[in-house]
Short mmCIF file of C-alpha atoms in Angstrom, two decimals:
data_model
loop_
_atom_site.label_atom_id
_atom_site.label_comp_id
_atom_site.label_asym_id
_atom_site.label_seq_id
_atom_site.Cartn_x
_atom_site.Cartn_y
_atom_site.Cartn_z
CA MET A 1 0.00 0.00 0.00
CA SER A 2 1.13 3.52 -0.66
CA PRO A 3 1.08 6.22 2.01
CA GLN A 4 -2.25 7.95 2.49
CA ARG A 5 -2.75 10.84 0.10
CA ARG A 6 -2.99 14.30 1.53
CA ALA A 7 -4.98 17.20 0.19
CA PRO A 8 -2.71 19.37 -1.99
CA ARG A 9 -1.55 22.59 -0.41
CA ARG A 10 -2.45 25.85 -2.04
CA LYS A 11 0.74 27.28 -3.45
CA LYS A 12 1.55 30.61 -1.81
CA LYS A 13 3.75 33.45 -2.88
CA ILE A 14 6.13 34.27 -0.04
CA GLY A 15 8.41 37.26 -0.11
CA ARG A 16 11.94 36.58 1.12
CA ARG A 17 11.77 38.98 4.09
CA ARG A 18 8.38 37.74 5.22
CA PHE A 19 9.40 34.13 4.71
CA LEU A 20 12.61 34.39 6.72
CA ALA A 21 10.88 36.32 9.50
CA GLY A 22 8.26 33.59 9.79
CA LEU A 23 10.75 30.82 10.33
CA GLY A 24 11.43 31.41 13.99
CA CYS A 25 10.31 27.93 14.91
CA ALA A 26 12.54 26.03 12.48
CA ALA A 27 15.57 28.28 12.70
CA GLY A 28 15.16 28.59 16.44
CA ALA A 29 15.09 24.83 16.76
CA TYR A 30 18.30 24.69 14.79
CA PHE A 31 20.22 27.11 17.00
CA LEU A 32 18.70 25.76 20.22
CA TYR A 33 19.63 22.23 19.28
CA ARG A 34 23.12 23.33 18.32
CA SER A 35 23.69 25.14 21.60
CA VAL A 36 22.21 22.73 24.14
CA ARG A 37 22.64 19.25 22.67
CA ASN A 38 26.12 17.81 22.82
CA VAL A 39 25.96 15.11 20.18
CA GLU A 40 28.74 12.60 20.54
CA LYS A 41 29.53 9.36 18.76
CA ILE A 42 28.05 6.57 20.82
CA ASP A 43 28.26 2.84 20.74
CA PRO A 44 24.87 1.37 19.81
CA PRO A 45 22.91 0.46 22.92
CA ALA A 46 21.48 -3.02 23.18
CA VAL A 47 17.76 -2.75 22.41
CA LEU A 48 15.18 0.04 22.41
CA GLN A 49 11.51 -0.74 22.87
CA PRO A 50 9.28 0.55 20.05
CA ASP A 51 6.85 3.34 20.90
CA GLU A 52 3.30 2.11 21.39
CA THR A 53 1.86 4.81 19.14
CA PRO A 54 2.81 4.35 15.46
CA ASN A 55 4.44 7.27 13.74
CA PRO A 56 1.86 8.65 11.26
CA ALA A 57 4.70 9.79 8.98
CA LEU A 58 5.61 6.20 8.11
CA PRO A 59 3.79 4.46 5.25
CA SER A 60 1.77 1.33 5.80
CA GLY A 61 3.35 -1.71 4.20
CA GLU A 62 6.66 -2.00 2.42
CA TRP A 63 8.33 1.19 1.16
CA ARG A 64 9.31 0.72 -2.51
CA ALA A 65 11.05 3.72 -4.02
CA VAL A 66 13.23 4.90 -6.88
CA TRP A 67 15.64 7.82 -7.11
CA VAL A 68 15.14 10.21 -10.03
CA SER A 69 18.19 12.46 -10.25
CA TYR A 70 19.34 15.54 -12.11
CA LEU A 71 20.77 13.13 -14.71
CA GLU A 72 17.23 12.09 -15.59
CA TRP A 73 16.09 15.72 -15.76
CA ALA A 74 18.97 16.50 -18.14
CA ARG A 75 17.42 14.36 -20.86
CA MET A 76 13.82 15.52 -20.39
CA ASP A 77 12.02 18.12 -22.47
CA PHE A 78 11.45 21.38 -20.54
CA SER A 79 10.50 23.37 -23.66
CA SER A 80 6.87 23.54 -22.52
CA GLU A 81 4.69 22.25 -19.72
CA ALA A 82 2.98 19.86 -22.13
CA ALA A 83 6.28 18.38 -23.30
CA PHE A 84 7.61 17.99 -19.77
CA ARG A 85 4.33 16.49 -18.58
CA ALA A 86 4.47 13.89 -21.33
CA ASP A 87 7.90 12.79 -20.12
CA ILE A 88 6.71 12.69 -16.50
CA VAL A 89 3.57 10.75 -17.37
CA ALA A 90 5.76 8.05 -18.91
CA LEU A 91 8.08 8.07 -15.89
CA MET A 92 5.28 7.80 -13.33
CA ASP A 93 3.50 5.12 -15.36
CA ASN A 94 6.69 3.06 -15.32
CA CYS A 95 7.10 3.52 -11.58
CA ALA A 96 3.52 2.50 -10.87
CA ALA A 97 3.71 -0.50 -13.20
CA LEU A 98 6.86 -1.68 -11.42
CA GLY A 99 4.91 -1.79 -8.14
CA LEU A 100 6.68 1.13 -6.50
CA ASN A 101 4.89 3.49 -4.13
CA THR A 102 7.41 6.32 -3.73
CA VAL A 103 9.41 8.56 -6.08
CA LEU A 104 12.45 10.40 -4.71
CA ALA A 105 12.70 13.35 -7.09
CA GLN A 106 15.86 15.48 -6.96
CA VAL A 107 14.55 19.03 -6.90
CA ARG A 108 17.59 20.90 -5.55
CA PRO A 109 20.82 19.41 -6.92
CA PHE A 110 23.16 22.45 -7.04
CA GLY A 111 21.83 25.13 -4.70
CA ASP A 112 19.12 25.67 -7.32
CA ALA A 113 15.52 24.59 -7.74
CA LEU A 114 13.21 22.72 -10.07
CA TYR A 115 10.38 24.73 -8.52
CA GLU A 116 9.51 28.36 -7.89
CA SER A 117 11.59 29.44 -4.90
CA SER A 118 12.15 32.70 -3.06
CA LEU A 119 15.50 31.40 -1.83
CA PHE A 120 17.17 29.53 -4.69
CA PRO A 121 17.50 30.26 -8.42
CA TRP A 122 15.82 28.15 -11.07
CA SER A 123 17.95 25.16 -12.03
CA HIS A 124 19.88 25.28 -15.28
CA LEU A 125 18.26 21.92 -16.06
CA CYS A 126 15.02 23.73 -16.88
CA THR A 127 16.29 26.17 -19.52
CA GLY A 128 20.06 25.75 -19.78
CA ALA A 129 20.72 28.91 -17.75
CA GLN A 130 20.55 28.96 -13.96
CA GLY A 131 18.07 31.54 -12.76
CA GLN A 132 15.94 31.52 -15.91
CA ALA A 133 12.33 30.42 -15.36
CA PRO A 134 10.91 27.74 -17.67
CA GLY A 135 7.43 29.27 -17.77
CA PHE A 136 5.83 26.50 -15.71
CA ASP A 137 6.51 24.73 -12.43
CA PRO A 138 8.10 21.27 -12.89
CA LEU A 139 7.50 20.28 -9.26
CA ASP A 140 3.79 20.96 -9.62
CA VAL A 141 3.77 18.57 -12.57
CA LEU A 142 5.71 15.92 -10.65
CA ILE A 143 3.37 16.07 -7.67
CA THR A 144 0.20 16.04 -9.76
CA GLU A 145 1.24 13.06 -11.89
CA ALA A 146 2.63 11.09 -8.94
CA HIS A 147 -0.48 11.58 -6.82
CA ALA A 148 -2.76 10.74 -9.73
CA ARG A 149 -1.20 7.24 -9.68
CA GLY A 150 -1.20 6.79 -5.91
CA LEU A 151 2.55 7.43 -5.70
CA SER A 152 4.19 9.45 -2.95
CA LEU A 153 6.57 12.19 -4.07
CA GLU A 154 9.45 13.05 -1.75
CA ALA A 155 11.55 16.08 -2.61
CA TRP A 156 15.21 15.03 -2.72
CA ILE A 157 17.69 17.74 -1.75
CA ASN A 158 21.45 17.93 -1.83
CA PRO A 159 21.84 20.31 1.12
CA TYR A 160 25.34 21.75 0.62
CA ARG A 161 26.47 21.32 -2.98
CA LEU A 162 26.55 24.36 -5.28
CA LYS A 163 28.94 23.02 -7.93
CA SER A 164 30.25 19.48 -8.37
CA SER A 165 32.81 20.33 -11.05
CA ALA A 166 33.91 23.16 -13.30
CA ALA A 167 31.23 22.14 -15.79
CA MET A 168 28.35 21.23 -13.49
CA PRO A 169 26.31 23.26 -13.44
CA PRO A 170 27.56 25.04 -16.57
CA SER A 171 26.21 28.42 -15.47
CA ILE A 172 25.75 30.12 -12.10
CA GLY A 173 22.85 32.52 -11.65
CA GLU A 174 23.12 35.95 -10.06
CA THR A 175 21.10 34.83 -7.03
CA ASN A 176 23.13 31.69 -6.42
CA LEU A 177 24.63 31.64 -2.92
CA MET A 178 28.09 31.68 -4.48
CA HIS A 179 27.33 35.30 -5.36
CA THR A 180 24.98 36.41 -2.60
CA HIS A 181 26.84 34.76 0.30
CA PRO A 182 30.37 33.86 -0.79
CA GLU A 183 31.43 33.89 2.87
CA TRP A 184 29.31 30.77 3.40
CA CYS A 185 31.03 28.85 0.61
CA CYS A 186 34.09 26.65 0.44
CA THR A 187 35.93 25.22 -2.55
CA VAL A 188 37.09 21.61 -2.70
CA GLY A 189 38.81 20.74 -5.96
CA GLU A 190 36.49 21.96 -8.71
CA GLY A 191 33.46 21.80 -6.44
CA VAL A 192 31.86 24.55 -4.39
CA TYR A 193 29.82 23.80 -1.26
CA LEU A 194 28.19 25.53 1.64
CA ASN A 195 30.49 25.20 4.63
CA PRO A 196 28.78 22.88 7.15
CA ALA A 197 30.50 24.71 10.02
CA ILE A 198 28.72 28.01 9.34
CA PRO A 199 25.40 28.09 11.22
CA GLU A 200 23.88 30.74 8.94
CA ALA A 201 24.47 28.55 5.89
CA ALA A 202 22.88 25.54 7.56
CA ALA A 203 19.94 27.65 8.71
CA TYR A 204 19.40 28.77 5.11
CA VAL A 205 19.21 25.13 4.03
CA VAL A 206 16.57 24.57 6.71
CA GLN A 207 14.65 27.62 5.50
CA GLY A 208 14.63 26.06 2.04
CA VAL A 209 13.18 22.86 3.48
CA ALA A 210 10.44 24.83 5.23
CA GLU A 211 9.66 26.70 2.02
CA LEU A 212 9.20 23.45 0.14
CA VAL A 213 6.85 21.80 2.61
CA GLU A 214 4.83 24.98 3.13
CA ARG A 215 4.29 25.69 -0.55
CA TYR A 216 4.08 22.25 -2.15
CA ALA A 217 2.10 19.09 -1.42
CA VAL A 218 5.19 16.91 -1.30
CA ASP A 219 4.98 13.85 0.92
CA GLY A 220 8.37 14.35 2.49
CA ILE A 221 11.93 15.64 2.24
CA HIS A 222 14.85 13.36 1.41
CA PHE A 223 18.55 14.18 1.91
CA ASP A 224 21.27 12.24 0.10
CA ASP A 225 24.61 11.20 1.60
CA TYR A 226 26.68 14.28 0.75
CA PHE A 227 27.46 16.34 3.83
CA TYR A 228 31.07 17.34 4.52
CA PRO A 229 32.86 17.59 1.14
CA THR A 230 36.29 16.72 2.55
CA THR A 231 38.05 15.54 5.70
CA GLU A 232 40.75 18.21 5.38
CA ALA A 233 41.09 20.13 8.66
CA SER A 234 41.63 23.41 6.83
CA LEU A 235 38.02 23.49 5.59
CA ASP A 236 36.59 24.78 8.86
CA ALA A 237 39.72 25.41 10.91
CA ALA A 238 38.67 28.92 11.94
CA GLN A 239 35.21 27.83 13.08
CA PHE A 240 36.62 24.83 14.93
CA ALA A 241 39.16 26.98 16.76
CA ALA A 242 36.43 29.44 17.75
CA SER A 243 34.17 26.64 19.00
CA GLY A 244 36.48 25.66 21.81
CA GLU A 245 35.84 22.00 21.09
CA LYS A 246 38.71 19.50 21.21
CA ASP A 247 37.59 16.65 18.92
CA LEU A 248 37.22 17.70 15.27
CA ALA A 249 35.27 14.61 14.16
CA SER A 250 32.75 14.84 17.00
CA TRP A 251 32.31 18.58 16.41
CA ARG A 252 31.70 18.02 12.70
CA GLN A 253 29.20 15.28 13.51
CA GLN A 254 27.41 17.76 15.75
CA ASN A 255 27.29 20.29 12.88
CA VAL A 256 25.69 17.75 10.56
CA THR A 257 23.27 16.41 13.16
CA SER A 258 22.18 19.96 14.02
CA LEU A 259 21.30 20.57 10.38
CA VAL A 260 19.47 17.26 9.95
CA LYS A 261 17.58 17.69 13.23
CA ALA A 262 16.49 21.22 12.31
CA ALA A 263 15.35 20.09 8.85
CA HIS A 264 13.33 17.29 10.45
CA ASP A 265 11.70 19.75 12.86
CA ALA A 266 10.87 22.19 10.04
CA VAL A 267 9.12 19.39 8.16
CA LYS A 268 7.13 18.33 11.22
CA ALA A 269 6.20 21.93 12.03
CA ALA A 270 4.54 22.20 8.63
CA ASP A 271 2.73 18.86 8.84
CA PRO A 272 3.50 16.03 11.29
CA THR A 273 2.41 13.44 8.72
CA LEU A 274 5.16 14.43 6.30
CA ARG A 275 8.30 12.30 6.21
CA PHE A 276 11.94 13.24 6.53
CA GLY A 277 14.71 10.79 5.73
CA VAL A 278 18.39 10.52 4.83
CA SER A 279 20.23 8.08 2.59
CA PRO A 280 23.69 7.64 4.13
CA GLN A 281 26.51 5.59 2.66
CA GLY A 282 26.33 1.87 3.24
CA ASN A 283 29.68 1.83 5.05
CA PRO A 284 29.03 3.02 8.63
CA GLU A 285 32.67 4.04 9.14
CA ASN A 286 32.54 6.30 6.10
CA ASP A 287 29.37 7.89 7.42
CA LEU A 288 31.00 8.71 10.74
CA ALA A 289 34.54 9.54 9.67
CA THR A 290 34.24 11.12 6.20
CA GLN A 291 30.68 12.42 5.96
CA TYR A 292 30.40 13.04 9.71
CA SER A 293 26.91 11.53 9.75
CA ASP A 294 26.20 10.16 13.23
CA ILE A 295 23.94 7.34 12.08
CA TYR A 296 23.77 5.77 15.54
CA THR A 297 22.30 8.92 17.08
CA TRP A 298 19.95 9.37 14.14
CA LEU A 299 18.62 5.83 14.42
CA THR A 300 18.08 5.92 18.18
CA ALA A 301 16.76 9.45 18.74
CA SER A 302 13.01 9.52 19.30
CA GLY A 303 10.17 11.76 20.37
CA ALA A 304 11.19 15.39 20.81
CA ASP A 305 14.79 14.40 20.10
CA ALA A 306 13.96 12.66 16.80
CA VAL A 307 16.33 13.42 13.94
CA VAL A 308 14.85 11.37 11.07
CA ASP A 309 11.80 9.29 10.19
CA TYR A 310 13.98 6.85 8.27
CA LEU A 311 17.44 6.02 7.04
CA CYS A 312 18.07 4.35 3.70
CA PRO A 313 21.75 3.26 3.60
CA GLN A 314 23.14 2.72 0.13
CA VAL A 315 23.95 -0.99 0.04
CA TYR A 316 25.11 -1.20 -3.56
CA TRP A 317 27.07 -4.47 -3.25
CA GLY A 318 26.22 -7.99 -4.37
CA TYR A 319 26.40 -11.35 -2.64
CA GLY A 320 29.91 -12.43 -1.74
CA TYR A 321 31.29 -8.97 -2.53
CA GLN A 322 34.96 -9.00 -1.63
CA LEU A 323 37.53 -6.27 -1.15
CA GLN A 324 41.05 -6.71 -2.46
CA SER A 325 42.04 -7.38 1.13
CA GLY A 326 39.77 -10.42 1.16
CA SER A 327 37.21 -8.85 3.49
CA THR A 328 33.57 -9.70 2.76
CA ARG A 329 32.12 -7.31 5.32
CA PHE A 330 30.26 -5.37 2.62
CA ALA A 331 28.81 -8.41 0.90
CA PHE A 332 25.03 -7.98 0.77
CA GLU A 333 24.44 -10.93 3.08
CA ASN A 334 26.77 -9.40 5.70
CA ILE A 335 26.23 -5.64 5.60
CA VAL A 336 22.41 -5.81 5.63
CA PRO A 337 22.30 -7.77 8.93
CA GLU A 338 24.88 -5.34 10.36
CA TRP A 339 22.54 -2.42 9.71
CA LEU A 340 19.48 -4.33 10.88
CA GLY A 341 21.31 -5.20 14.08
CA MET A 342 21.88 -1.57 15.01
CA ALA A 343 19.79 -0.23 17.88
CA ARG A 344 16.87 1.74 16.53
CA ALA A 345 13.97 3.68 18.00
CA GLY A 346 10.59 2.14 17.31
CA ASP A 347 9.43 5.12 15.26
CA VAL A 348 12.47 5.19 12.95
CA ALA A 349 12.29 3.06 9.81
CA LEU A 350 15.26 1.39 8.12
CA TYR A 351 15.23 0.92 4.35
CA PHE A 352 18.00 -0.09 1.95
CA GLY A 353 19.23 1.54 -1.24
CA LEU A 354 19.94 -1.00 -3.99
CA GLY A 355 22.25 -0.47 -6.95
CA ALA A 356 20.17 -0.78 -10.10
CA TYR A 357 23.10 0.86 -11.90
CA ARG A 358 25.11 -2.31 -11.21
CA ILE A 359 22.94 -4.32 -13.60
CA GLY A 360 25.08 -5.77 -16.39
CA VAL A 361 28.30 -4.08 -15.24
CA GLY A 362 28.90 -5.55 -11.78
CA ASP A 363 29.93 -4.06 -8.45
CA GLY A 364 33.71 -4.08 -8.86
CA GLY A 365 34.34 -6.69 -6.17
CA ALA A 366 37.39 -8.97 -6.10
CA ASN A 367 35.12 -12.04 -6.09
CA ALA A 368 34.91 -14.01 -9.32
CA ASP A 369 31.16 -13.47 -9.77
CA SER A 370 31.21 -9.71 -9.14
CA THR A 371 29.90 -9.13 -12.67
CA SER A 372 28.07 -12.35 -13.57
CA GLN A 373 25.65 -12.24 -10.63
CA TRP A 374 24.44 -8.85 -11.91
CA ALA A 375 23.66 -10.31 -15.33
CA THR A 376 20.98 -12.81 -14.33
CA GLY A 377 17.94 -10.63 -14.98
CA SER A 378 16.80 -11.09 -11.39
CA ALA A 379 19.57 -9.61 -9.21
CA LEU A 380 17.39 -6.87 -7.74
CA ALA A 381 14.44 -9.18 -7.17
CA ARG A 382 16.72 -11.57 -5.28
CA GLN A 383 17.88 -8.75 -3.03
CA THR A 384 14.39 -7.38 -2.36
CA ALA A 385 13.17 -10.88 -1.50
CA ASP A 386 16.10 -11.26 0.88
CA LEU A 387 15.30 -7.92 2.52
CA ARG A 388 11.72 -9.04 3.11
CA SER A 389 12.84 -12.31 4.67
CA ARG A 390 15.13 -10.39 7.03
CA GLY A 391 12.38 -8.03 8.15
CA ALA A 392 13.58 -4.88 6.38
CA GLN A 393 10.88 -2.25 5.96
CA GLY A 394 11.57 -1.28 2.37
CA TRP A 395 14.06 -0.34 -0.32
CA ALA A 396 14.92 2.18 -3.01
CA LEU A 397 16.50 1.69 -6.44
CA TYR A 398 19.33 3.87 -7.70
CA ARG A 399 18.37 5.01 -10.23
CA TYR A 400 15.42 5.31 -12.65
CA ASP A 401 17.42 5.46 -15.90
CA SER A 402 19.26 2.26 -15.04
CA LEU A 403 15.96 0.45 -15.60
CA PHE A 404 13.99 2.71 -17.94
CA GLY A 405 16.45 5.10 -19.58
CA PRO A 406 17.37 5.41 -23.25
CA ALA A 407 20.01 2.67 -22.87
CA ARG A 408 17.44 0.16 -21.58
CA ASN A 409 18.24 -3.34 -22.82
CA ASP A 410 16.86 -6.86 -22.45
CA LEU A 411 18.64 -7.34 -19.15
CA ALA A 412 17.07 -4.23 -17.63
CA ALA A 413 13.69 -5.34 -18.98
CA ALA A 414 14.15 -8.73 -17.33
CA GLU A 415 15.02 -7.09 -14.02
CA CYS A 416 11.85 -4.99 -14.24
CA ALA A 417 9.74 -8.04 -15.04
CA ALA A 418 11.15 -9.94 -12.05
CA LEU A 419 10.55 -6.98 -9.72
CA THR A 420 7.03 -6.43 -11.08
CA ALA A 421 6.09 -10.05 -10.48
CA GLN A 422 7.50 -10.00 -6.98
CA ASN A 423 5.94 -6.67 -6.04
CA GLY A 424 2.57 -7.88 -7.32
CA GLU A 425 2.71 -10.71 -4.83
CA THR A 426 3.27 -8.34 -1.89
CA ARG A 427 0.80 -5.57 -2.67
#
């Protein structure tokens, strides 16, 4: 079953000054949480008892999702609302036919927006030039067509990234934060990011979350796994020195958790039935030590301290996956139970991201079948069946074009057929 449909919100025009002034609750929660909660890395406690009252933000039944990224938008026709709608109708029809119930649509990939925003410029994906309006609202189209098919639409945000390379995005609009608040930005290689150590930058991200859930009938907000862009101490050395803290990793984890917590609270302030989730990396050590994502705190925090409604770790490895060292820790049959064994509050769901992009090309493991097991036509169906048998609450496929894009082949079609048959049995 898909999550219960909500009545669409009436889209409201909100001036920037009025909007920012009205965000005392969300921004206040951010700064309060940052100042009074000392978030430290903790060892997972043994067991937490589930809350007796179910969280209304969680869907009934298995969560079955797909990521639709800026790479999908890049090949779609934004020349008119009718042309874009035709592309989205085909996309949503495919998702519904596959037996999915949730679409994770990337609507802010580079500090820009695929929707009308008072805070971020229009994405270059719409017209080729960042800041130029397409003449219609793509997010309105996405929501309308998803809801017409009983699909939930969660708005997927990359919170910090403004540029990923010299060429992406190819143009930067005048109202991009690189121009309006360069003091919030940091450069890592060819990329430009908001500095996670600057509270004003994080608060602006939270304001953008609040804008989305107030103005659009999305069913939730979804963050990907990109938080700190580097582990280099120079990135936030000045802020760290001023903080008076002694442990850089713990302090950075606190910065990230403060942002995620404040975003969660902004979502719930708008509508408690909306969902907020994060898709961290599948390697817990990478989450803690390179992304500074304190997954243990996020999974165990509940009630007023809740940070997320769900996590969806990206478990993009196959069975028997082996590192060059010989370790099989990240083999699907090993890493999934590791995540499921982590202590978790009863109102926090745990889903798993699966690598549809591995189909036909393999996962790069040192094991002999690292490619062949992804060429069976049923690799994803085998993993989803395994997740069900282990009691996982759902899964998401990365990404849409790997199954339905222009390069779709017989193997992708076979994977879709196997998933469709399996999902039909569980609906």
